[in-house]
PDB file of C-alpha atoms in Angstrom:
ATOM      1  CA  MET A   1       8.943  23.788 -13.567  1.00 74.00           C
ATOM      2  CA  LYS A   2       5.507  24.557 -12.140  1.00 85.00           C
ATOM      3  CA  TYR A   3       6.861  27.609 -10.320  1.00 92.00           C
ATOM      4  CA  GLU A   4       9.094  28.616 -13.201  1.00 91.00           C
ATOM      5  CA  ALA A   5       6.069  28.794 -15.517  1.00 90.00           C
ATOM      6  CA  LYS A   6       4.382  31.260 -13.127  1.00 92.00           C
ATOM      7  CA  ALA A   7       7.424  33.314 -12.142  1.00 96.00           C
ATOM      8  CA  ALA A   8       7.483  37.043 -12.798  1.00 97.00           C
ATOM      9  CA  ILE A   9      11.160  37.289 -11.806  1.00 97.00           C
ATOM     10  CA  MET A  10      13.843  34.616 -12.155  1.00 97.00           C
ATOM     11  CA  HIS A  11      17.381  34.838 -10.873  1.00 98.00           C
ATOM     12  CA  LYS A  12      19.605  31.879 -11.710  1.00 98.00           C
ATOM     13  CA  PHE A  13      23.184  30.905 -11.004  1.00 98.00           C
ATOM     14  CA  MET A  14      24.155  28.029 -13.242  1.00 96.00           C
ATOM     15  CA  LEU A  15      27.207  25.829 -13.652  1.00 94.00           C
ATOM     16  CA  GLY A  16      25.998  24.972 -17.153  1.00 94.00           C
ATOM     17  CA  ILE A  17      23.867  26.685 -19.756  1.00 96.00           C
ATOM     18  CA  PRO A  18      20.273  26.501 -18.497  1.00 95.00           C
ATOM     19  CA  GLY A  19      17.573  24.797 -20.538  1.00 94.00           C
ATOM     20  CA  LEU A  20      15.761  28.124 -20.874  1.00 96.00           C
ATOM     21  CA  LEU A  21      18.682  29.414 -22.950  1.00 98.00           C
ATOM     22  CA  GLN A  22      19.695  26.275 -24.853  1.00 97.00           C
ATOM     23  CA  THR A  23      19.321  25.723 -28.572  1.00 98.00           C
ATOM     24  CA  GLU A  24      17.564  22.557 -29.653  1.00 98.00           C
ATOM     25  CA  ASP A  25      20.771  20.919 -30.911  1.00 97.00           C
ATOM     26  CA  TYR A  26      22.696  21.814 -27.761  1.00 97.00           C
ATOM     27  CA  ALA A  27      19.844  20.517 -25.586  1.00 96.00           C
ATOM     28  CA  ARG A  28      19.866  17.262 -27.539  1.00 96.00           C
ATOM     29  CA  LEU A  29      23.607  16.854 -26.894  1.00 95.00           C
ATOM     30  CA  VAL A  30      23.271  17.609 -23.189  1.00 93.00           C
ATOM     31  CA  LEU A  31      20.316  15.265 -22.756  1.00 92.00           C
ATOM     32  CA  SER A  32      22.049  12.475 -24.669  1.00 91.00           C
ATOM     33  CA  SER A  33      25.319  12.741 -22.723  1.00 88.00           C
ATOM     34  CA  ALA A  34      24.325  10.318 -19.944  1.00 82.00           C
ATOM     35  CA  PRO A  35      26.194   7.003 -19.783  1.00 84.00           C
ATOM     36  CA  MET A  36      22.908   5.199 -20.445  1.00 84.00           C
ATOM     37  CA  PRO A  37      21.311   7.346 -23.150  1.00 79.00           C
ATOM     38  CA  LEU A  38      17.568   7.645 -23.494  1.00 86.00           C
ATOM     39  CA  PRO A  39      15.869   5.803 -26.331  1.00 91.00           C
ATOM     40  CA  ALA A  40      15.515   8.083 -29.386  1.00 93.00           C
ATOM     41  CA  ASP A  41      11.793   8.760 -28.873  1.00 93.00           C
ATOM     42  CA  GLU A  42      12.274   9.635 -25.184  1.00 94.00           C
ATOM     43  CA  LEU A  43      15.233  11.835 -26.057  1.00 94.00           C
ATOM     44  CA  GLU A  44      13.207  13.781 -28.611  1.00 95.00           C
ATOM     45  CA  GLU A  45      10.347  14.130 -26.126  1.00 95.00           C
ATOM     46  CA  SER A  46      12.766  15.466 -23.486  1.00 93.00           C
ATOM     47  CA  VAL A  47      14.243  17.924 -25.995  1.00 96.00           C
ATOM     48  CA  ALA A  48      10.755  19.099 -26.961  1.00 96.00           C
ATOM     49  CA  VAL A  49       9.818  19.635 -23.293  1.00 95.00           C
ATOM     50  CA  ARG A  50      13.050  21.547 -22.605  1.00 94.00           C
ATOM     51  CA  ILE A  51      12.681  23.781 -25.651  1.00 96.00           C
ATOM     52  CA  GLY A  52       8.944  24.171 -25.002  1.00 95.00           C
ATOM     53  CA  ARG A  53       9.732  25.708 -21.598  1.00 94.00           C
ATOM     54  CA  GLN A  54      11.274  28.617 -23.487  1.00 95.00           C
ATOM     55  CA  ASP A  55       7.789  29.736 -24.574  1.00 95.00           C
ATOM     56  CA  LEU A  56       7.465  31.497 -21.227  1.00 94.00           C
ATOM     57  CA  LEU A  57      10.271  33.848 -22.334  1.00 95.00           C
ATOM     58  CA  ARG A  58       7.950  35.026 -25.110  1.00 93.00           C
ATOM     59  CA  SER A  59       4.858  35.388 -22.918  1.00 93.00           C
ATOM     60  CA  SER A  60       3.220  38.745 -22.408  1.00 93.00           C
ATOM     61  CA  PRO A  61       4.495  40.132 -20.182  1.00 94.00           C
ATOM     62  CA  PRO A  62       7.636  38.000 -20.131  1.00 96.00           C
ATOM     63  CA  PRO A  63       9.368  37.279 -16.835  1.00 97.00           C
ATOM     64  CA  SER A  64      12.419  39.284 -15.890  1.00 98.00           C
ATOM     65  CA  VAL A  65      15.289  36.800 -16.142  1.00 98.00           C
ATOM     66  CA  ARG A  66      18.819  37.256 -14.806  1.00 98.00           C
ATOM     67  CA  VAL A  67      21.264  34.394 -15.296  1.00 98.00           C
ATOM     68  CA  ILE A  68      24.762  34.237 -13.863  1.00 98.00           C
ATOM     69  CA  LEU A  69      26.744  31.602 -15.734  1.00 98.00           C
ATOM     70  CA  ASP A  70      29.825  30.214 -14.101  1.00 97.00           C
ATOM     71  CA  GLU A  71      32.804  30.445 -16.459  1.00 97.00           C
ATOM     72  CA  SER A  72      32.986  26.647 -16.321  1.00 96.00           C
ATOM     73  CA  ALA A  73      29.804  26.560 -18.441  1.00 95.00           C
ATOM     74  CA  PHE A  74      31.949  27.732 -21.342  1.00 97.00           C
ATOM     75  CA  MET A  75      34.923  25.445 -20.787  1.00 95.00           C
ATOM     76  CA  ARG A  76      33.290  22.210 -22.015  1.00 92.00           C
ATOM     77  CA  PRO A  77      32.085  22.987 -25.524  1.00 94.00           C
ATOM     78  CA  PRO A  78      30.564  20.186 -27.561  1.00 93.00           C
ATOM     79  CA  VAL A  79      32.766  18.417 -30.078  1.00 92.00           C
ATOM     80  CA  ASP A  80      30.563  19.760 -32.860  1.00 94.00           C
ATOM     81  CA  ALA A  81      31.850  23.327 -33.216  1.00 95.00           C
ATOM     82  CA  ALA A  82      28.817  24.431 -35.259  1.00 96.00           C
ATOM     83  CA  ILE A  83      26.464  23.503 -32.405  1.00 97.00           C
ATOM     84  CA  TRP A  84      28.680  25.436 -29.992  1.00 97.00           C
ATOM     85  CA  ARG A  85      28.751  28.523 -32.213  1.00 97.00           C
ATOM     86  CA  ASP A  86      24.955  28.388 -32.549  1.00 98.00           C
ATOM     87  CA  GLN A  87      24.622  28.086 -28.772  1.00 98.00           C
ATOM     88  CA  LEU A  88      26.938  31.032 -28.141  1.00 98.00           C
ATOM     89  CA  SER A  89      25.084  33.118 -30.756  1.00 98.00           C
ATOM     90  CA  HIS A  90      21.816  32.184 -29.082  1.00 98.00           C
ATOM     91  CA  LEU A  91      23.113  33.460 -25.732  1.00 98.00           C
ATOM     92  CA  VAL A  92      24.184  36.739 -27.319  1.00 98.00           C
ATOM     93  CA  SER A  93      20.762  37.127 -28.962  1.00 98.00           C
ATOM     94  CA  ALA A  94      18.983  36.335 -25.693  1.00 97.00           C
ATOM     95  CA  SER A  95      21.070  38.949 -23.891  1.00 97.00           C
ATOM     96  CA  GLU A  96      19.777  41.578 -26.314  1.00 97.00           C
ATOM     97  CA  LEU A  97      16.200  41.080 -25.130  1.00 97.00           C
ATOM     98  CA  PRO A  98      15.174  43.721 -22.586  1.00 97.00           C
ATOM     99  CA  HIS A  99      13.911  41.176 -20.052  1.00 97.00           C
ATOM    100  CA  ILE A 100      16.991  38.896 -20.072  1.00 98.00           C
ATOM    101  CA  THR A 101      20.310  39.719 -18.424  1.00 98.00           C
ATOM    102  CA  ILE A 102      23.272  37.372 -18.677  1.00 98.00           C
ATOM    103  CA  GLN A 103      26.401  37.675 -16.575  1.00 98.00           C
ATOM    104  CA  VAL A 104      29.508  35.507 -16.445  1.00 98.00           C
ATOM    105  CA  LEU A 105      31.124  34.668 -13.127  1.00 98.00           C
ATOM    106  CA  PRO A 106      34.843  34.379 -13.933  1.00 98.00           C
ATOM    107  CA  PHE A 107      37.114  31.840 -12.300  1.00 97.00           C
ATOM    108  CA  ALA A 108      39.051  34.809 -10.886  1.00 96.00           C
ATOM    109  CA  ALA A 109      36.080  35.517  -8.591  1.00 96.00           C
ATOM    110  CA  GLY A 110      37.336  32.671  -6.428  1.00 95.00           C
ATOM    111  CA  LEU A 111      35.449  30.465  -4.018  1.00 94.00           C
ATOM    112  CA  HIS A 112      31.848  31.076  -2.986  1.00 95.00           C
ATOM    113  CA  ASP A 113      29.121  29.208  -1.144  1.00 93.00           C
ATOM    114  CA  LEU A 114      27.209  28.134  -4.290  1.00 94.00           C
ATOM    115  CA  ILE A 115      30.209  26.476  -5.925  1.00 90.00           C
ATOM    116  CA  GLY A 116      28.718  22.984  -5.586  1.00 85.00           C
ATOM    117  CA  GLY A 117      25.595  23.497  -7.645  1.00 91.00           C
ATOM    118  CA  SER A 118      23.070  25.736  -9.311  1.00 95.00           C
ATOM    119  CA  LEU A 119      20.431  28.007  -7.787  1.00 96.00           C
ATOM    120  CA  SER A 120      17.136  29.321  -9.105  1.00 97.00           C
ATOM    121  CA  LEU A 121      15.275  32.035  -7.215  1.00 98.00           C
ATOM    122  CA  LEU A 122      11.743  32.568  -8.463  1.00 97.00           C
ATOM    123  CA  TRP A 123       9.303  35.299  -7.484  1.00 97.00           C
ATOM    124  CA  MET A 124       5.634  35.090  -8.424  1.00 96.00           C
ATOM    125  CA  ALA A 125       3.547  38.144  -9.284  1.00 93.00           C
ATOM    126  CA  ASP A 126       1.952  38.007  -5.819  1.00 94.00           C
ATOM    127  CA  GLY A 127       5.374  38.266  -4.137  1.00 92.00           C
ATOM    128  CA  MET A 128       5.628  34.599  -3.144  1.00 95.00           C
ATOM    129  CA  ALA A 129       9.151  33.259  -3.638  1.00 97.00           C
ATOM    130  CA  VAL A 130      10.725  29.825  -3.937  1.00 97.00           C
ATOM    131  CA  ALA A 131      14.267  28.638  -4.445  1.00 97.00           C
ATOM    132  CA  TYR A 132      15.549  25.549  -6.164  1.00 95.00           C
ATOM    133  CA  LEU A 133      19.022  24.249  -5.366  1.00 94.00           C
ATOM    134  CA  GLU A 134      20.384  21.709  -7.804  1.00 89.00           C
ATOM    135  CA  GLY A 135      23.434  19.529  -7.368  1.00 80.00           C
ATOM    136  CA  ASN A 136      24.849  16.532  -9.143  1.00 70.00           C
ATOM    137  CA  LYS A 137      21.690  14.603 -10.115  1.00 70.00           C
ATOM    138  CA  SER A 138      19.657  15.980  -7.200  1.00 75.00           C
ATOM    139  CA  GLY A 139      17.588  19.017  -6.360  1.00 88.00           C
ATOM    140  CA  SER A 140      15.723  20.640  -3.471  1.00 93.00           C
ATOM    141  CA  LEU A 141      12.754  22.994  -3.576  1.00 95.00           C
ATOM    142  CA  ILE A 142      12.936  25.554  -0.774  1.00 96.00           C
ATOM    143  CA  GLU A 143       9.875  27.502   0.334  1.00 96.00           C
ATOM    144  CA  ASP A 144      11.061  28.772   3.733  1.00 96.00           C
ATOM    145  CA  ALA A 145      11.358  32.565   3.584  1.00 96.00           C
ATOM    146  CA  THR A 146      14.431  32.673   5.847  1.00 97.00           C
ATOM    147  CA  GLU A 147      16.334  30.156   3.705  1.00 97.00           C
ATOM    148  CA  ILE A 148      15.276  31.964   0.525  1.00 97.00           C
ATOM    149  CA  GLY A 149      16.582  35.217   2.009  1.00 97.00           C
ATOM    150  CA  GLN A 150      19.939  33.617   2.762  1.00 97.00           C
ATOM    151  CA  LEU A 151      20.138  32.186  -0.764  1.00 97.00           C
ATOM    152  CA  ARG A 152      19.272  35.572  -2.210  1.00 97.00           C
ATOM    153  CA  LEU A 153      22.213  37.083  -0.337  1.00 97.00           C
ATOM    154  CA  SER A 154      24.458  34.359  -1.784  1.00 97.00           C
ATOM    155  CA  TYR A 155      23.121  35.152  -5.251  1.00 97.00           C
ATOM    156  CA  ASP A 156      23.616  38.894  -4.765  1.00 97.00           C
ATOM    157  CA  TYR A 157      27.215  38.245  -3.686  1.00 97.00           C
ATOM    158  CA  LEU A 158      27.839  36.315  -6.927  1.00 97.00           C
ATOM    159  CA  ARG A 159      26.171  39.024  -8.996  1.00 97.00           C
ATOM    160  CA  ASP A 160      28.539  41.561  -7.457  1.00 97.00           C
ATOM    161  CA  MET A 161      31.560  39.382  -8.366  1.00 97.00           C
ATOM    162  CA  ALA A 162      30.359  38.595 -11.904  1.00 98.00           C
ATOM    163  CA  LEU A 163      31.348  40.527 -14.992  1.00 98.00           C
ATOM    164  CA  ALA A 164      28.981  43.392 -15.791  1.00 98.00           C
ATOM    165  CA  PRO A 165      26.348  42.464 -18.391  1.00 98.00           C
ATOM    166  CA  PRO A 166      28.115  44.260 -21.298  1.00 98.00           C
ATOM    167  CA  ASP A 167      31.445  42.665 -20.336  1.00 98.00           C
ATOM    168  CA  SER A 168      29.749  39.272 -20.072  1.00 98.00           C
ATOM    169  CA  VAL A 169      28.315  39.602 -23.574  1.00 98.00           C
ATOM    170  CA  ALA A 170      31.766  40.673 -24.810  1.00 98.00           C
ATOM    171  CA  PHE A 171      33.202  37.536 -23.160  1.00 98.00           C
ATOM    172  CA  ILE A 172      30.683  35.332 -24.984  1.00 98.00           C
ATOM    173  CA  LYS A 173      31.252  37.155 -28.276  1.00 98.00           C
ATOM    174  CA  GLN A 174      34.998  36.584 -27.909  1.00 97.00           C
ATOM    175  CA  LEU A 175      34.399  32.860 -27.383  1.00 97.00           C
ATOM    176  CA  LEU A 176      32.208  32.891 -30.473  1.00 96.00           C
ATOM    177  CA  GLU A 177      34.898  34.646 -32.470  1.00 95.00           C
ATOM    178  CA  ASP A 178      37.559  32.222 -31.218  1.00 93.00           C
ATOM    179  CA  SER A 179      35.397  29.256 -32.245  1.00 91.00           C
ATOM    180  CA  ARG A 180      35.113  30.318 -35.876  1.00 86.00           C
ATOM    181  CA  PRO A 181      36.983  28.105 -38.361  1.00 81.00           C
TER     182      PRO A 181
END
């Protein structure tokens, strides 16, 4: 989070909707989904921290953010359809901002070397870069330039296989339409 707050450019591949693009209600559901839920006060504090991170998207100048969402991120909607519709609408609204690009990586893209987790590539204004690989309840910060370069190639490969940004937004809008009562 320290690097994310300073990043001028963020490229993310996510298996789920990232905290930076979650609504408060969706974040609350995600954070409360653990088998041993947090006590109510800790849950609300965690939600506030997650939503508070989104302030950096409104900074001046805001970071350039590109998020590739695996199609699987859309295949486990919450039981509460209203929360899901709000989350999908929020993604569409975010995609309309000039500094945020959202792409969907369809299942049809097939196998790739990031299939087991999520990746964040962050570049600071001075050109320094870091990567963060996240798996099932674990994560690794990578600062080695060679490894970051290899991860960037993996990310670029996914970007090439993902739906174009307008097609990705159309995909999300279709899900939104399909979720209406």
